[in-house]
Amino acid sequence: GQNIDQPTEMTATEGAIVQINCTYQTSGFNGLFWYQQHAGEAPTFLSYNVLDGLEEKGRFSSFLSRSKGYSYLLLKELQMKDSASYLCAVYTGGFKTIFGAGTRLFVKA
Amino acid sequence: DAGVTQSPTHLIKTRGQQVTLRCSPISGHKSVSWYQQVLGQGPQFIFQYYEKEERGRGNFPDRFSARQFPNYSSELNVNALLLGDSALYLCASSLLGTSGPDTQYFGPGTRLTVL
């Protein structure tokens, strides 16, 4: 079966750091994506991990452990505009990408 | 460069009707994928097309069909609409559509409401 788990909601304070976790159990694994989706809008690409380790891109970093079926997205220096849903997605191969339900992040002043 | 475009933006249909949604990929992208996103959930994979051929299909009934044209644009068709088909339908384009992972860029979506 295919299963991707993320927390439903998280709340953090402006200027702080937040870590959004994702665990997956899929029939195949060829890469993991993180997308940001503001309410009523389309998902936008944030990061992509294929190998174990940390990928840093500005205020956003993503980590992958393939042996543990685990990834996290780290957001630093939170801004109000970071309030959105964050989607973890696994490319399982066979031209299929499986998305988690998403984590809604609320950034408060 | 223009991003992925979809039409129409919103659509209201009644049960039993048929609907066709359209998508134009980013220029140069040859692969188009379709997703259904119900409120509060992540996108669910429906189809991927590359070079006019279906390369992948999700767990959706045969009422859902799609095709890709020579200019790489695509249509998603849903027959015999059910209330449960109400959702945001997202189209995503990617450059290669190969068997390896390829970053997908999403269009703004079509909001379908079935009454």
PDB file of C-alpha atoms in Angstrom:
ATOM      1  CA  GLY A   1       0.000   0.000   0.000  1.00  0.00           C
ATOM      2  CA  GLN A   2       0.865   3.640  -0.197  1.00  0.00           C
ATOM      3  CA  ASN A   3       0.894   5.750   2.937  1.00  0.00           C
ATOM      4  CA  ILE A   4       2.295   9.202   3.604  1.00  0.00           C
ATOM      5  CA  ASP A   5       1.792  10.754   7.039  1.00  0.00           C
ATOM      6  CA  GLN A   6       2.152  14.382   8.031  1.00  0.00           C
ATOM      7  CA  PRO A   7       0.820  16.321  11.023  1.00  0.00           C
ATOM      8  CA  THR A   8      -2.488  17.969  10.201  1.00  0.00           C
ATOM      9  CA  GLU A   9      -1.745  21.395  11.629  1.00  0.00           C
ATOM     10  CA  MET A  10       1.118  23.302  13.242  1.00  0.00           C
ATOM     11  CA  THR A  11       1.378  26.782  14.726  1.00  0.00           C
ATOM     12  CA  ALA A  12       4.581  28.797  15.059  1.00  0.00           C
ATOM     13  CA  THR A  13       5.621  32.360  15.809  1.00  0.00           C
ATOM     14  CA  GLU A  14       6.988  34.867  13.320  1.00  0.00           C
ATOM     15  CA  GLY A  15      10.794  34.771  13.277  1.00  0.00           C
ATOM     16  CA  ALA A  16      10.970  31.257  14.739  1.00  0.00           C
ATOM     17  CA  ILE A  17      12.017  27.927  13.210  1.00  0.00           C
ATOM     18  CA  VAL A  18       9.542  25.139  12.470  1.00  0.00           C
ATOM     19  CA  GLN A  19      10.091  21.537  11.371  1.00  0.00           C
ATOM     20  CA  ILE A  20       7.382  19.683   9.461  1.00  0.00           C
ATOM     21  CA  ASN A  21       7.803  15.913   9.476  1.00  0.00           C
ATOM     22  CA  CYS A  22       6.763  13.380   6.869  1.00  0.00           C
ATOM     23  CA  THR A  23       6.909   9.599   7.082  1.00  0.00           C
ATOM     24  CA  TYR A  24       6.185   7.372   4.136  1.00  0.00           C
ATOM     25  CA  GLN A  25       5.564   3.753   3.283  1.00  0.00           C
ATOM     26  CA  THR A  26       5.317   3.298  -0.449  1.00  0.00           C
ATOM     27  CA  SER A  27       5.713   0.435  -2.893  1.00  0.00           C
ATOM     28  CA  GLY A  28       8.605   2.241  -4.546  1.00  0.00           C
ATOM     29  CA  PHE A  29      10.760   5.283  -3.942  1.00  0.00           C
ATOM     30  CA  ASN A  30      12.553   7.423  -6.481  1.00  0.00           C
ATOM     31  CA  GLY A  31      12.499  10.802  -4.783  1.00  0.00           C
ATOM     32  CA  LEU A  32      10.639  13.014  -2.323  1.00  0.00           C
ATOM     33  CA  PHE A  33       9.199  16.448  -3.025  1.00  0.00           C
ATOM     34  CA  TRP A  34       7.943  19.247  -0.826  1.00  0.00           C
ATOM     35  CA  TYR A  35       5.363  21.693  -2.143  1.00  0.00           C
ATOM     36  CA  GLN A  36       3.811  24.811  -0.633  1.00  0.00           C
ATOM     37  CA  GLN A  37       0.141  25.524  -1.229  1.00  0.00           C
ATOM     38  CA  HIS A  38      -1.596  28.722  -0.168  1.00  0.00           C
ATOM     39  CA  ALA A  39      -5.342  28.508   0.311  1.00  0.00           C
ATOM     40  CA  GLY A  40      -7.170  28.487  -3.015  1.00  0.00           C
ATOM     41  CA  GLU A  41      -3.966  28.324  -5.030  1.00  0.00           C
ATOM     42  CA  ALA A  42      -1.963  25.637  -6.825  1.00  0.00           C
ATOM     43  CA  PRO A  43       0.981  23.876  -5.150  1.00  0.00           C
ATOM     44  CA  THR A  44       4.395  25.405  -5.832  1.00  0.00           C
ATOM     45  CA  PHE A  45       7.652  23.429  -5.792  1.00  0.00           C
ATOM     46  CA  LEU A  46       9.954  23.904  -2.798  1.00  0.00           C
ATOM     47  CA  SER A  47      12.488  21.083  -2.765  1.00  0.00           C
ATOM     48  CA  TYR A  48      13.425  17.650  -3.967  1.00  0.00           C
ATOM     49  CA  ASN A  49      15.496  14.928  -2.247  1.00  0.00           C
ATOM     50  CA  VAL A  50      16.757  11.717  -3.770  1.00  0.00           C
ATOM     51  CA  LEU A  51      19.747  10.897  -1.567  1.00  0.00           C
ATOM     52  CA  ASP A  52      19.966  10.879   2.220  1.00  0.00           C
ATOM     53  CA  GLY A  53      20.921  14.129   3.861  1.00  0.00           C
ATOM     54  CA  LEU A  54      20.043  17.775   4.070  1.00  0.00           C
ATOM     55  CA  GLU A  55      19.336  20.053   1.126  1.00  0.00           C
ATOM     56  CA  GLU A  56      19.390  23.759   1.927  1.00  0.00           C
ATOM     57  CA  LYS A  57      17.762  26.459  -0.158  1.00  0.00           C
ATOM     58  CA  GLY A  58      17.578  29.867   1.501  1.00  0.00           C
ATOM     59  CA  ARG A  59      15.219  29.827   4.480  1.00  0.00           C
ATOM     60  CA  PHE A  60      13.986  26.348   3.537  1.00  0.00           C
ATOM     61  CA  SER A  61      15.826  23.060   4.065  1.00  0.00           C
ATOM     62  CA  SER A  62      14.688  19.497   3.476  1.00  0.00           C
ATOM     63  CA  PHE A  63      16.085  16.306   4.962  1.00  0.00           C
ATOM     64  CA  LEU A  64      15.699  12.715   3.845  1.00  0.00           C
ATOM     65  CA  SER A  65      16.422   9.347   5.443  1.00  0.00           C
ATOM     66  CA  ARG A  66      15.483   6.596   3.016  1.00  0.00           C
ATOM     67  CA  SER A  67      16.218   3.781   5.486  1.00  0.00           C
ATOM     68  CA  LYS A  68      13.751   5.294   7.967  1.00  0.00           C
ATOM     69  CA  GLY A  69      11.171   6.404   5.395  1.00  0.00           C
ATOM     70  CA  TYR A  70      11.383   9.867   6.881  1.00  0.00           C
ATOM     71  CA  SER A  71      11.755  13.435   5.706  1.00  0.00           C
ATOM     72  CA  TYR A  72      11.350  16.854   7.199  1.00  0.00           C
ATOM     73  CA  LEU A  73      11.018  20.392   5.916  1.00  0.00           C
ATOM     74  CA  LEU A  74      12.696  23.073   8.016  1.00  0.00           C
ATOM     75  CA  LEU A  75      11.553  26.666   7.733  1.00  0.00           C
ATOM     76  CA  LYS A  76      13.736  29.339   9.332  1.00  0.00           C
ATOM     77  CA  GLU A  77      13.010  32.987  10.135  1.00  0.00           C
ATOM     78  CA  LEU A  78       9.302  32.417   9.703  1.00  0.00           C
ATOM     79  CA  GLN A  79       7.286  35.119   8.008  1.00  0.00           C
ATOM     80  CA  MET A  80       3.537  35.657   7.990  1.00  0.00           C
ATOM     81  CA  LYS A  81       3.470  34.769   4.285  1.00  0.00           C
ATOM     82  CA  ASP A  82       4.713  31.273   5.179  1.00  0.00           C
ATOM     83  CA  SER A  83       1.224  30.482   6.481  1.00  0.00           C
ATOM     84  CA  ALA A  84       0.154  27.774   4.024  1.00  0.00           C
ATOM     85  CA  SER A  85      -0.198  24.033   3.594  1.00  0.00           C
ATOM     86  CA  TYR A  86       2.982  22.046   3.043  1.00  0.00           C
ATOM     87  CA  LEU A  87       2.662  18.877   0.981  1.00  0.00           C
ATOM     88  CA  CYS A  88       5.066  15.948   1.118  1.00  0.00           C
ATOM     89  CA  ALA A  89       5.030  13.860  -2.069  1.00  0.00           C
ATOM     90  CA  VAL A  90       6.845  10.662  -3.044  1.00  0.00           C
ATOM     91  CA  TYR A  91       7.697   9.759  -6.608  1.00  0.00           C
ATOM     92  CA  THR A  92       7.177   6.027  -6.507  1.00  0.00           C
ATOM     93  CA  GLY A  93       8.259   5.296 -10.056  1.00  0.00           C
ATOM     94  CA  GLY A  94       5.930   4.136 -12.799  1.00  0.00           C
ATOM     95  CA  PHE A  95       5.146   7.768 -13.483  1.00  0.00           C
ATOM     96  CA  LYS A  96       3.223   8.141 -10.212  1.00  0.00           C
ATOM     97  CA  THR A  97       3.577  10.781  -7.524  1.00  0.00           C
ATOM     98  CA  ILE A  98       1.765  10.163  -4.238  1.00  0.00           C
ATOM     99  CA  PHE A  99       0.921  13.174  -2.072  1.00  0.00           C
ATOM    100  CA  GLY A 100       0.328  13.347   1.649  1.00  0.00           C
ATOM    101  CA  ALA A 101      -2.705  15.201   2.985  1.00  0.00           C
ATOM    102  CA  GLY A 102      -0.565  18.218   3.826  1.00  0.00           C
ATOM    103  CA  THR A 103       0.307  20.129   6.977  1.00  0.00           C
ATOM    104  CA  ARG A 104      -1.412  23.456   7.548  1.00  0.00           C
ATOM    105  CA  LEU A 105       1.045  25.907   9.099  1.00  0.00           C
ATOM    106  CA  PHE A 106      -0.228  28.972  10.925  1.00  0.00           C
ATOM    107  CA  VAL A 107       2.326  31.702  11.600  1.00  0.00           C
ATOM    108  CA  LYS A 108       1.300  34.125  14.332  1.00  0.00           C
ATOM    109  CA  ALA A 109       2.765  37.509  15.163  1.00  0.00           C
TER     110      ALA A 109
ATOM    111  CA  ASP B   1       7.290  32.630 -19.888  1.00  0.00           C
ATOM    112  CA  ALA B   2       3.702  31.630 -19.284  1.00  0.00           C
ATOM    113  CA  GLY B   3       3.109  28.983 -16.677  1.00  0.00           C
ATOM    114  CA  VAL B   4       0.668  26.116 -16.837  1.00  0.00           C
ATOM    115  CA  THR B   5      -2.784  27.339 -17.830  1.00  0.00           C
ATOM    116  CA  GLN B   6      -6.115  25.637 -17.208  1.00  0.00           C
ATOM    117  CA  SER B   7      -9.650  26.334 -18.319  1.00  0.00           C
ATOM    118  CA  PRO B   8     -12.242  26.921 -17.185  1.00  0.00           C
ATOM    119  CA  THR B   9     -11.449  28.351 -13.738  1.00  0.00           C
ATOM    120  CA  HIS B  10     -14.759  27.317 -12.235  1.00  0.00           C
ATOM    121  CA  LEU B  11     -17.486  24.981 -13.407  1.00  0.00           C
ATOM    122  CA  ILE B  12     -20.862  23.936 -12.043  1.00  0.00           C
ATOM    123  CA  LYS B  13     -22.495  20.750 -13.319  1.00  0.00           C
ATOM    124  CA  THR B  14     -25.316  18.474 -12.235  1.00  0.00           C
ATOM    125  CA  ARG B  15     -25.142  14.766 -11.501  1.00  0.00           C
ATOM    126  CA  GLY B  16     -24.977  12.584 -14.594  1.00  0.00           C
ATOM    127  CA  GLN B  17     -23.524  15.269 -16.827  1.00  0.00           C
ATOM    128  CA  GLN B  18     -20.160  15.136 -18.545  1.00  0.00           C
ATOM    129  CA  VAL B  19     -17.313  17.647 -18.241  1.00  0.00           C
ATOM    130  CA  THR B  20     -14.100  18.411 -20.153  1.00  0.00           C
ATOM    131  CA  LEU B  21     -11.231  20.268 -18.524  1.00  0.00           C
ATOM    132  CA  ARG B  22      -8.320  21.709 -20.475  1.00  0.00           C
ATOM    133  CA  CYS B  23      -4.655  22.259 -19.734  1.00  0.00           C
ATOM    134  CA  SER B  24      -1.748  23.873 -21.579  1.00  0.00           C
ATOM    135  CA  PRO B  25       1.713  23.002 -20.249  1.00  0.00           C
ATOM    136  CA  ILE B  26       4.719  25.253 -19.902  1.00  0.00           C
ATOM    137  CA  SER B  27       6.362  25.795 -23.272  1.00  0.00           C
ATOM    138  CA  GLY B  28       8.866  23.014 -23.885  1.00  0.00           C
ATOM    139  CA  HIS B  29       7.304  20.629 -21.375  1.00  0.00           C
ATOM    140  CA  LYS B  30       6.173  17.356 -22.900  1.00  0.00           C
ATOM    141  CA  SER B  31       4.494  15.699 -19.951  1.00  0.00           C
ATOM    142  CA  VAL B  32       1.156  16.515 -18.362  1.00  0.00           C
ATOM    143  CA  SER B  33      -0.296  15.001 -15.196  1.00  0.00           C
ATOM    144  CA  TRP B  34      -3.790  15.384 -13.780  1.00  0.00           C
ATOM    145  CA  TYR B  35      -4.693  15.412 -10.088  1.00  0.00           C
ATOM    146  CA  GLN B  36      -7.896  15.644  -8.096  1.00  0.00           C
ATOM    147  CA  GLN B  37      -7.738  17.589  -4.831  1.00  0.00           C
ATOM    148  CA  VAL B  38     -10.633  17.388  -2.420  1.00  0.00           C
ATOM    149  CA  LEU B  39     -10.801  20.133   0.194  1.00  0.00           C
ATOM    150  CA  GLY B  40      -8.432  19.453   3.071  1.00  0.00           C
ATOM    151  CA  GLN B  41      -6.590  16.661   1.277  1.00  0.00           C
ATOM    152  CA  GLY B  42      -3.499  16.382  -0.860  1.00  0.00           C
ATOM    153  CA  PRO B  43      -3.719  15.987  -4.640  1.00  0.00           C
ATOM    154  CA  GLN B  44      -4.634  12.485  -5.817  1.00  0.00           C
ATOM    155  CA  PHE B  45      -2.931  11.268  -8.991  1.00  0.00           C
ATOM    156  CA  ILE B  46      -5.291  10.552 -11.919  1.00  0.00           C
ATOM    157  CA  PHE B  47      -3.178  10.331 -15.098  1.00  0.00           C
ATOM    158  CA  GLN B  48       0.181  11.159 -16.595  1.00  0.00           C
ATOM    159  CA  TYR B  49       0.649  11.649 -20.330  1.00  0.00           C
ATOM    160  CA  TYR B  50       3.897  11.956 -22.230  1.00  0.00           C
ATOM    161  CA  GLU B  51       4.258  12.336 -25.969  1.00  0.00           C
ATOM    162  CA  LYS B  52       0.497  11.713 -26.351  1.00  0.00           C
ATOM    163  CA  GLU B  53       0.658   8.369 -24.576  1.00  0.00           C
ATOM    164  CA  GLU B  54      -0.747   7.452 -21.175  1.00  0.00           C
ATOM    165  CA  ARG B  55       2.208   6.565 -18.970  1.00  0.00           C
ATOM    166  CA  GLY B  56       0.544   6.280 -15.587  1.00  0.00           C
ATOM    167  CA  ARG B  57      -2.935   5.931 -14.124  1.00  0.00           C
ATOM    168  CA  GLY B  58      -4.187   6.282 -10.556  1.00  0.00           C
ATOM    169  CA  ASN B  59      -7.068   4.505  -8.845  1.00  0.00           C
ATOM    170  CA  PHE B  60      -9.916   6.269 -10.576  1.00  0.00           C
ATOM    171  CA  PRO B  61     -12.917   4.687 -12.344  1.00  0.00           C
ATOM    172  CA  ASP B  62     -13.237   4.439 -16.099  1.00  0.00           C
ATOM    173  CA  ARG B  63     -15.518   7.475 -16.052  1.00  0.00           C
ATOM    174  CA  PHE B  64     -12.267   9.444 -16.020  1.00  0.00           C
ATOM    175  CA  SER B  65     -10.342   9.657 -19.286  1.00  0.00           C
ATOM    176  CA  ALA B  66      -7.773  11.973 -20.773  1.00  0.00           C
ATOM    177  CA  ARG B  67      -5.776  12.625 -23.868  1.00  0.00           C
ATOM    178  CA  GLN B  68      -2.791  14.676 -24.965  1.00  0.00           C
ATOM    179  CA  PHE B  69      -2.547  16.512 -28.242  1.00  0.00           C
ATOM    180  CA  PRO B  70       0.440  17.010 -30.597  1.00  0.00           C
ATOM    181  CA  ASN B  71       1.058  20.462 -29.073  1.00  0.00           C
ATOM    182  CA  TYR B  72       1.263  18.724 -25.638  1.00  0.00           C
ATOM    183  CA  SER B  73      -1.907  20.311 -24.316  1.00  0.00           C
ATOM    184  CA  SER B  74      -4.298  17.945 -22.610  1.00  0.00           C
ATOM    185  CA  GLU B  75      -7.946  17.367 -21.800  1.00  0.00           C
ATOM    186  CA  LEU B  76      -9.459  15.529 -18.857  1.00  0.00           C
ATOM    187  CA  ASN B  77     -12.952  14.164 -19.397  1.00  0.00           C
ATOM    188  CA  VAL B  78     -15.266  12.940 -16.667  1.00  0.00           C
ATOM    189  CA  ASN B  79     -18.507  11.182 -17.550  1.00  0.00           C
ATOM    190  CA  ALA B  80     -21.613  10.500 -15.473  1.00  0.00           C
ATOM    191  CA  LEU B  81     -20.657  13.019 -12.805  1.00  0.00           C
ATOM    192  CA  LEU B  82     -21.218  12.174  -9.158  1.00  0.00           C
ATOM    193  CA  LEU B  83     -21.458  14.525  -6.192  1.00  0.00           C
ATOM    194  CA  GLY B  84     -18.145  13.099  -4.994  1.00  0.00           C
ATOM    195  CA  ASP B  85     -16.407  14.383  -8.127  1.00  0.00           C
ATOM    196  CA  SER B  86     -16.637  17.912  -6.741  1.00  0.00           C
ATOM    197  CA  ALA B  87     -13.020  18.979  -6.269  1.00  0.00           C
ATOM    198  CA  LEU B  88     -10.170  21.100  -7.538  1.00  0.00           C
ATOM    199  CA  TYR B  89      -8.657  19.503 -10.635  1.00  0.00           C
ATOM    200  CA  LEU B  90      -5.008  20.303 -11.050  1.00  0.00           C
ATOM    201  CA  CYS B  91      -2.860  19.932 -14.103  1.00  0.00           C
ATOM    202  CA  ALA B  92       0.908  19.742 -13.749  1.00  0.00           C
ATOM    203  CA  SER B  93       3.507  19.839 -16.473  1.00  0.00           C
ATOM    204  CA  SER B  94       7.061  18.566 -16.402  1.00  0.00           C
ATOM    205  CA  LEU B  95       9.909  18.651 -18.819  1.00  0.00           C
ATOM    206  CA  LEU B  96      10.633  15.047 -19.577  1.00  0.00           C
ATOM    207  CA  GLY B  97       8.124  12.673 -18.057  1.00  0.00           C
ATOM    208  CA  THR B  98      10.791  10.008 -17.915  1.00  0.00           C
ATOM    209  CA  SER B  99      10.826   7.097 -15.504  1.00  0.00           C
ATOM    210  CA  GLY B 100      12.948   9.162 -13.153  1.00  0.00           C
ATOM    211  CA  PRO B 101      11.560  11.922 -10.936  1.00  0.00           C
ATOM    212  CA  ASP B 102      10.869  15.175 -12.665  1.00  0.00           C
ATOM    213  CA  THR B 103       9.728  18.384 -10.971  1.00  0.00           C
ATOM    214  CA  GLN B 104       6.107  19.155 -11.725  1.00  0.00           C
ATOM    215  CA  TYR B 105       4.751  22.678 -12.087  1.00  0.00           C
ATOM    216  CA  PHE B 106       1.085  23.089 -11.307  1.00  0.00           C
ATOM    217  CA  GLY B 107      -1.576  25.181 -12.989  1.00  0.00           C
ATOM    218  CA  PRO B 108      -4.143  27.205 -11.017  1.00  0.00           C
ATOM    219  CA  GLY B 109      -6.705  24.417 -11.238  1.00  0.00           C
ATOM    220  CA  THR B 110     -10.346  24.089 -12.235  1.00  0.00           C
ATOM    221  CA  ARG B 111     -12.855  24.129  -9.391  1.00  0.00           C
ATOM    222  CA  LEU B 112     -15.632  21.672 -10.296  1.00  0.00           C
ATOM    223  CA  THR B 113     -18.867  21.680  -8.331  1.00  0.00           C
ATOM    224  CA  VAL B 114     -21.389  18.905  -8.955  1.00  0.00           C
ATOM    225  CA  LEU B 115     -24.940  19.604  -7.727  1.00  0.00           C
TER     226      LEU B 115
END
